[in-house]
C-alpha cells in the first residue's frame, strides 16, 4: 500500500484554468486537490501588492474572453467576481493627432470621421462582419475537437459537423472566412481602411501575444481570436476585473473550495508519478507524495512533458512534436506606480481617455518595425505598448489620488542575441519609458515605482516556458487538431490518467477558462466509463 | 458583332497556346492574338548580345504537366527537356557549397560532409514531401469546385483526395495539414540544422513570392515546389525557353488554331453583359462566341474591359488582388566560362543559388517589405549554356539571374533611375562567388519589375500574374467567387496564371480553362 494522501484527481497549477478544472471536478463530487507552486493562486492571472498600497496586475490585466458558461456554472459573481467595462480606446499619434472613441457606435463614427469618411462608413460593416465570424468560431471554443486521425465513423461525423456552421454563412461569407484565416492583419485592414491610427489600433489585436508582425500572414485570424470578448454579449468589449485579474483567480478558487476542492499554495510539484504507463500521482519538492486516479496538468506542454515527466517514458514521435511546439515568448510587462494620472501631449488633462485602453503604436509600419527588431533577437527599440490604468475606474487598486499603470510590451523575445535578460532588464524598462515619454512628456516626474517583467522573468516566476503568455504560439499549425501535438488535442496524453488542462490545450491562451472546463468534461467522461 | 471564330484567345503566352490547342482539338475555330512579334509571353528567348540567346523571362521549366506534354504530342513538335543535375548548387559564404543532386542519396552523401544529421534527414524529408505532393498533384489539372453548388463529381473528387490524404498514414497526414500553414523557417528548423541547406529549400519555396521565410504560410510554397519536382524537376528547354512556346504554337496550329502575332488587343468587346469579340489596337474588330484572356486578372478586368461592364464589388476585389512583383531579372553574356572557385576548376553547374542563410533571405525581404530594394538580394542564377551550348557561341556562356527582392512599388525614386545601380549591385554580389564575371562580361540586360510589366504585359511585373499566397489560391484565385475560370462577363474566361493553380510553366490554367469553356459550350456553337 502506498503512503501519502489519496484523491480522485490532482490538478497541477492554480492558474485560472487549473482552478476551473478543479472546480468542475469538485462540482461532480470528486475529491480534488489543486497544487500551486507560488504563495498565491492565479498563476499569470494575478494581482500583487508590489509597492505598498498599489495593487499591480503583474501579468494579465484585462478580461473579456472568459467564457460566459464558466461564469454562470461556477456562479463566480457570488464569489466576488465583477467586471468594470473598459469603454474607450485611445490611440495617440506622434504628430499631434489622436484617435479616441468610446464603445458606442455614434461616438466611434464621429471620431473616425475626423480622419476619413470612407473609414467611418466602413467600420460598422467591418465590426458586423467580425461579430458574425466570431459567432461561427465560438462553438469551437468550448468543444473537444474531433480526432482528425481517427477512422471511427462517430469521429468522422463529428469532423463533418465542424463544417456545419459554415452552412449558416453565405457563400460570400465563407470566402471571407477563408481569407481571414489566411491573410495578414495588415493586408486585410488595408482593404478596409485608410487611417493609420485606426489600422494600427485594430492590427494591434492581431499581433498581441504572438511573435508575428501585422504583415505576417495568419494575423488576421488572431484579430478574430481577440474579438471573442463577450461582456454582456457585446462584441469586442474588454473590461477590468474589480481588484485586478487576481480577484478573478480568487473567485474561482473560492468557488472551487465551496464545491469541496482543496487548494494548496506553496506546494510545488517536482514530478508526475507514473507506474506501468499510467499517472498515479505527484511528488512535491518536499518529497511528499500524493496519489490519485487522475492527474491534470495546467502547466504548459513543454513543462508538463519534458520537465515533470521523464521524456524517455513517452513515445518518441510525441516528444519530438512537443520539442517542436513553438513557445517562444515575445512580450514583457512594465507596471508603474504613479503619483497622479499622466498628461498626454496630444490630449492633456484628466478625462475618459485615461480610463480605457491606450495603444502606443501609431501605425502598422511602427508595429511591424518593432517586430523586426525582435525577429533578429533584440527587444524593440520602439515597442508597441498596450497600456491601461485600471485605478482610474477601480479605486481599490491604488491609494486615493494615486494610480497604477499596466503596460503590455511587445516585442521582447525570450532569446536575446546579446546579453541576458537579468543583465538587460532595466535597459528594457528604460526603452519603454523613453517610448511613452514621447507621448507623456512628464512621465518620469510621476513614477513612484517601476516593475519590469521580461519573458525570462515570466518563466522564472510563473513557470511559463519561454515566457509565452499563451503556453505556445497561436498559429494554425498549433491550434485545433494540432494543439499541443497532432493527434493529442483532446486533453488526453500518451500517459493514461494524465490530462492537460491549461492554455497549451485547445482552444489556447487568454483568460477564457475554456481549456480548463473542457478538460474537466473529458476527465469526467473517462472516469464514468472506468477508463481511468 | 459577327462571330468569325468560336473562340479568341487574348495573348499567346504558354497558357493561351495550351487553351487554343485543346479548343482546336475539340473542333472549335480558334484565333490566338499576340501583341509581341513572337508567341510565348514570358516564356521567351531573346538575343541579349550577338550570338547570345538568353531566357529573358522564365529560364527553367519542370512543372509542365506531363498530361499536356503527352496529349498534345509536344515531343513531336520539337519539345525536349534538359534536366539540371545537380538541380542546384547552393553557394555558402566561405564554407562548403552544396550540390543538390537529383538522386537523394547522392545529395545526402554531399550533405554528410557538412552535417551527418541533415544527411540522414534529407532523404526522409524528400520522401515525405513527395508523398504530400502526390496528394496535391491531381488538383492542378482540375477545375476548383463550386462552393455554393458543388456537383456530385466535385464532391466525389474532393472525397477521393481526402481519402488519399488519410491513406498517407497519420504522421504524413498531420504534416500535410500542418506544413502549408507554417513558416518555411518553422518547417525547415524541424528537419535540418545547416543554414545553407535550409536557405536552399527556402528559396525554392519563396520563388516569386513576396514573403520572407519567417512569414507563416510560406510552407505552402515548399509543397508547390515538390509538386514540380515530382513532375520531373527543374529542367531547361532544349534550344531555349522559347522552344516550349514554339512547340505549343505548332501543336495549336496542328489542331487548327490560327495564330496572329503583332496583333494587340485594345479591348474586349461586350454587349448585354456578354463578351462578343475583341477590338485590336489597329481598330480592327473580330467577333467570337467566347473570349479567353491569357492576360493577368488586373489587365483583363481593369484595362481590357470598361469599368461599366463590371459591378463595384467585383472591381474592388480585383483591385485588392495582390500582384505587385518582387523580382528582377539580370541576364549576362560572358565570353568565357564562369569561374567558381568554390567548385572544381572546370565545373559549370546549371544553376546556383546565392543566399547563405534564412536570416539573409529574411533581411532581404524586410528591405523590400518597406518599399526598398534589398541591400543584399538573393540570387538564383540559371546557366542554360551549361547543358545547352547551342545558346551561345562556343565556350561562351549565359547567366540568367533572378533577383529577389526588388519591389515593383518603390517608396522612393523610380525604377528607371535605379536599374543601373541594381545591375551593378548584382554584379558585386556575383563577383564574390564568380570572380571573373566582370572581366568576361560582353552583354548585360537588367529587367526591373517595371520592365517586366512593360515587356511582357505582367501587371506589377508579377511573374505569376499575382501572389501565390494561400488567400489567392484554389477557389479564391483570382478573387473569391470566380475561381472557376469564368468571369462576371458571360462567355469571357481567364486562361492564364491568374487562375488556379497559378503561375509557373505548368500549362494547367490553360488546360482547365479550355475544359471550362467546353463544359459550358458542350456543342460547338454555330459560327454564323
Short mmCIF file of N, CA and C in Angstrom, two decimals, chain A residues 147-151 156 159 171-172 174-176 178-179 181-184 187 191 212 215-218 317 324 365 368-369 371-372 375-376 417 476-477 482 486-487, chain B residues 146-148 166 170-171 173-174 177-178 181-182 186 189-190 211 214-217 313 316-317 320 322 359 362-363 365-366 369-370 411 470-471 475-476 480-482:
data_model
loop_
_atom_site.label_atom_id
_atom_site.label_comp_id
_atom_site.label_asym_id
_atom_site.label_seq_id
_atom_site.Cartn_x
_atom_site.Cartn_y
_atom_site.Cartn_z
N UNK A 147 -11.13 13.82 -33.39
CA UNK A 147 -9.83 13.27 -33.73
C UNK A 147 -9.71 13.15 -35.25
N UNK A 148 -8.89 13.98 -35.83
CA UNK A 148 -8.81 14.04 -37.29
C UNK A 148 -8.10 12.81 -37.84
N UNK A 149 -7.39 12.10 -36.99
CA UNK A 149 -6.67 10.92 -37.47
C UNK A 149 -7.46 9.64 -37.32
N UNK A 150 -8.65 9.74 -36.71
CA UNK A 150 -9.42 8.54 -36.42
C UNK A 150 -10.22 8.09 -37.64
N UNK A 151 -10.45 6.80 -37.75
CA UNK A 151 -11.30 6.30 -38.82
C UNK A 151 -12.65 5.85 -38.26
N UNK A 156 -15.67 10.72 -37.48
CA UNK A 156 -15.80 11.30 -38.82
C UNK A 156 -17.04 12.18 -38.91
N UNK A 159 -16.34 15.33 -37.30
CA UNK A 159 -15.47 16.14 -38.14
C UNK A 159 -16.29 16.90 -39.18
N UNK A 171 -22.30 32.25 -49.16
CA UNK A 171 -21.11 31.91 -49.94
C UNK A 171 -20.05 33.01 -49.79
N UNK A 172 -20.52 34.22 -49.87
CA UNK A 172 -19.64 35.38 -49.74
C UNK A 172 -18.88 35.33 -48.40
N UNK A 174 -18.34 32.68 -46.52
CA UNK A 174 -17.41 31.54 -46.48
C UNK A 174 -16.07 31.96 -47.07
N UNK A 175 -16.12 32.67 -48.19
CA UNK A 175 -14.89 33.15 -48.80
C UNK A 175 -14.16 34.10 -47.86
N UNK A 176 -14.95 34.97 -47.24
CA UNK A 176 -14.35 35.96 -46.35
C UNK A 176 -13.67 35.26 -45.18
N UNK A 178 -12.40 32.26 -45.23
CA UNK A 178 -11.16 31.65 -45.73
C UNK A 178 -10.08 32.71 -45.86
N UNK A 179 -10.46 33.90 -46.27
CA UNK A 179 -9.48 34.96 -46.41
C UNK A 179 -8.93 35.40 -45.05
N UNK A 181 -8.70 33.64 -42.46
CA UNK A 181 -7.84 32.60 -41.92
C UNK A 181 -6.46 32.60 -42.57
N UNK A 182 -6.33 33.22 -43.72
CA UNK A 182 -5.07 33.09 -44.44
C UNK A 182 -4.32 34.41 -44.64
N UNK A 183 -4.95 35.54 -44.33
CA UNK A 183 -4.31 36.81 -44.65
C UNK A 183 -3.56 37.39 -43.46
N UNK A 184 -2.78 38.42 -43.73
CA UNK A 184 -2.17 39.15 -42.63
C UNK A 184 -3.14 40.24 -42.20
N UNK A 187 -2.69 43.33 -44.48
CA UNK A 187 -3.31 43.22 -45.81
C UNK A 187 -4.83 43.33 -45.70
N UNK A 191 -7.38 46.63 -46.96
CA UNK A 191 -8.52 46.56 -47.87
C UNK A 191 -9.70 47.38 -47.35
N UNK A 212 4.60 37.58 -34.12
CA UNK A 212 4.38 37.88 -35.52
C UNK A 212 4.16 39.37 -35.66
N UNK A 215 2.24 42.32 -40.70
CA UNK A 215 2.35 41.89 -42.10
C UNK A 215 2.56 40.38 -42.23
N UNK A 216 2.56 39.67 -41.12
CA UNK A 216 2.69 38.21 -41.20
C UNK A 216 1.34 37.59 -41.50
N UNK A 217 1.28 36.70 -42.50
CA UNK A 217 0.01 36.02 -42.76
C UNK A 217 -0.44 35.27 -41.51
N UNK A 218 -1.73 35.16 -41.35
CA UNK A 218 -2.25 34.45 -40.18
C UNK A 218 -2.68 35.39 -39.08
N UNK A 317 7.84 10.04 -31.15
CA UNK A 317 7.19 10.98 -32.05
C UNK A 317 6.54 12.11 -31.27
N UNK A 324 9.15 20.46 -30.79
CA UNK A 324 8.93 21.39 -31.91
C UNK A 324 7.83 22.41 -31.64
N UNK A 365 3.16 50.20 -39.72
CA UNK A 365 4.59 50.16 -40.00
C UNK A 365 5.41 50.19 -38.72
N UNK A 368 5.21 46.83 -37.20
CA UNK A 368 6.00 45.88 -37.99
C UNK A 368 7.49 46.06 -37.72
N UNK A 369 7.91 47.32 -37.62
CA UNK A 369 9.34 47.56 -37.36
C UNK A 369 9.72 47.09 -35.95
N UNK A 371 8.48 44.59 -34.57
CA UNK A 371 8.60 43.14 -34.73
C UNK A 371 9.96 42.77 -35.33
N UNK A 372 10.39 43.58 -36.31
CA UNK A 372 11.66 43.26 -36.97
C UNK A 372 12.83 43.26 -36.00
N UNK A 375 12.66 40.02 -34.22
CA UNK A 375 12.88 38.87 -35.09
C UNK A 375 14.35 38.47 -35.07
N UNK A 376 15.21 39.47 -35.00
CA UNK A 376 16.64 39.18 -35.04
C UNK A 376 17.26 39.15 -33.64
N UNK A 417 19.91 38.04 -28.55
CA UNK A 417 21.17 37.76 -29.23
C UNK A 417 22.34 38.26 -28.40
N UNK A 476 -2.05 28.58 -36.84
CA UNK A 476 -2.93 27.46 -37.23
C UNK A 476 -2.29 26.08 -37.04
N UNK A 477 -0.96 26.00 -37.22
CA UNK A 477 -0.34 24.69 -37.06
C UNK A 477 -0.24 24.28 -35.59
N UNK A 482 -4.10 20.30 -33.67
CA UNK A 482 -2.66 20.25 -33.51
C UNK A 482 -2.18 20.77 -32.17
N UNK A 486 -0.10 17.00 -32.84
CA UNK A 486 -1.08 16.35 -33.71
C UNK A 486 -1.55 15.05 -33.09
N UNK A 487 -2.85 14.86 -33.06
CA UNK A 487 -3.40 13.62 -32.50
C UNK A 487 -3.61 13.67 -31.00
N UNK B 146 -17.43 24.36 -57.19
CA UNK B 146 -18.28 25.49 -56.83
C UNK B 146 -18.60 25.37 -55.34
N UNK B 147 -18.52 26.48 -54.64
CA UNK B 147 -18.78 26.45 -53.19
C UNK B 147 -20.28 26.40 -52.93
N UNK B 148 -21.04 27.20 -53.68
CA UNK B 148 -22.46 27.28 -53.39
C UNK B 148 -23.20 26.06 -53.93
N UNK B 166 -5.74 10.52 -46.04
CA UNK B 166 -5.78 9.67 -44.86
C UNK B 166 -4.92 8.43 -45.05
N UNK B 170 -1.07 8.44 -40.46
CA UNK B 170 -1.35 9.58 -39.57
C UNK B 170 -0.25 10.64 -39.62
N UNK B 171 0.99 10.19 -39.49
CA UNK B 171 2.08 11.17 -39.39
C UNK B 171 2.13 12.06 -40.63
N UNK B 173 -0.15 12.54 -42.81
CA UNK B 173 -1.37 13.32 -42.96
C UNK B 173 -1.31 14.59 -42.10
N UNK B 174 -0.85 14.41 -40.85
CA UNK B 174 -0.72 15.59 -39.99
C UNK B 174 0.22 16.61 -40.61
N UNK B 177 -1.28 18.56 -43.37
CA UNK B 177 -2.23 19.58 -42.92
C UNK B 177 -1.55 20.73 -42.20
N UNK B 178 -0.37 20.45 -41.66
CA UNK B 178 0.33 21.48 -40.88
C UNK B 178 1.19 22.37 -41.76
N UNK B 181 0.57 25.81 -43.44
CA UNK B 181 0.28 26.94 -42.56
C UNK B 181 1.50 27.40 -41.77
N UNK B 182 2.58 26.68 -41.92
CA UNK B 182 3.77 27.05 -41.15
C UNK B 182 4.66 27.97 -41.96
N UNK B 186 9.95 27.52 -39.73
CA UNK B 186 9.47 26.54 -38.75
C UNK B 186 9.55 25.13 -39.31
N UNK B 189 13.39 24.21 -39.71
CA UNK B 189 14.05 24.05 -38.41
C UNK B 189 13.73 22.69 -37.78
N UNK B 190 12.54 22.19 -38.08
CA UNK B 190 12.18 20.88 -37.52
C UNK B 190 13.05 19.77 -38.11
N UNK B 211 7.24 37.28 -49.74
CA UNK B 211 7.23 36.99 -48.31
C UNK B 211 8.64 36.57 -47.95
N UNK B 214 10.31 33.68 -42.70
CA UNK B 214 9.73 33.65 -41.36
C UNK B 214 8.23 33.91 -41.41
N UNK B 215 7.72 34.25 -42.57
CA UNK B 215 6.28 34.52 -42.68
C UNK B 215 5.51 33.21 -42.59
N UNK B 216 4.51 33.15 -41.72
CA UNK B 216 3.67 31.96 -41.69
C UNK B 216 3.09 31.71 -43.08
N UNK B 217 2.75 30.46 -43.34
CA UNK B 217 2.10 30.02 -44.57
C UNK B 217 3.05 29.93 -45.76
N UNK B 313 -18.38 45.81 -56.48
CA UNK B 313 -17.78 44.84 -55.56
C UNK B 313 -16.70 44.02 -56.24
N UNK B 316 -13.64 46.05 -56.86
CA UNK B 316 -12.87 46.24 -55.63
C UNK B 316 -12.02 45.00 -55.34
N UNK B 317 -12.63 43.84 -55.55
CA UNK B 317 -11.89 42.58 -55.34
C UNK B 317 -10.67 42.51 -56.26
N UNK B 320 -7.98 44.75 -55.14
CA UNK B 320 -7.30 44.23 -53.96
C UNK B 320 -6.47 42.98 -54.24
N UNK B 322 -3.58 40.88 -55.02
CA UNK B 322 -2.18 41.28 -54.85
C UNK B 322 -1.33 40.80 -56.01
N UNK B 359 18.27 33.90 -42.38
CA UNK B 359 18.26 35.29 -41.92
C UNK B 359 18.64 36.24 -43.06
N UNK B 362 15.54 36.65 -45.05
CA UNK B 362 14.55 37.43 -44.31
C UNK B 362 14.90 38.92 -44.32
N UNK B 363 16.18 39.21 -44.15
CA UNK B 363 16.59 40.63 -44.17
C UNK B 363 16.40 41.23 -45.55
N UNK B 365 14.10 40.40 -47.54
CA UNK B 365 12.65 40.63 -47.62
C UNK B 365 12.25 41.89 -46.84
N UNK B 366 12.83 42.06 -45.65
CA UNK B 366 12.48 43.23 -44.83
C UNK B 366 12.69 44.53 -45.59
N UNK B 369 9.87 44.83 -48.08
CA UNK B 369 8.57 44.99 -47.44
C UNK B 369 8.26 46.46 -47.20
N UNK B 370 9.31 47.22 -46.88
CA UNK B 370 9.11 48.65 -46.63
C UNK B 370 9.34 49.49 -47.88
N UNK B 411 9.28 52.95 -52.51
CA UNK B 411 8.86 54.06 -51.65
C UNK B 411 9.53 55.35 -52.12
N UNK B 470 -1.80 31.79 -49.83
CA UNK B 470 -2.97 30.95 -49.60
C UNK B 470 -4.28 31.67 -49.89
N UNK B 471 -4.34 32.96 -49.57
CA UNK B 471 -5.62 33.63 -49.75
C UNK B 471 -5.92 33.96 -51.21
N UNK B 475 -10.08 27.97 -54.89
CA UNK B 475 -11.36 28.64 -55.17
C UNK B 475 -11.27 30.15 -54.99
N UNK B 476 -10.21 30.62 -54.34
CA UNK B 476 -10.09 32.06 -54.10
C UNK B 476 -9.30 32.77 -55.20
N UNK B 480 -12.46 35.76 -54.78
CA UNK B 480 -13.49 34.86 -54.26
C UNK B 480 -14.72 34.85 -55.16
N UNK B 481 -15.23 33.66 -55.40
CA UNK B 481 -16.45 33.54 -56.19
C UNK B 481 -16.18 33.32 -57.66
N UNK B 482 -14.94 33.56 -58.09
CA UNK B 482 -14.62 33.43 -59.51
C UNK B 482 -13.39 32.58 -59.71
#
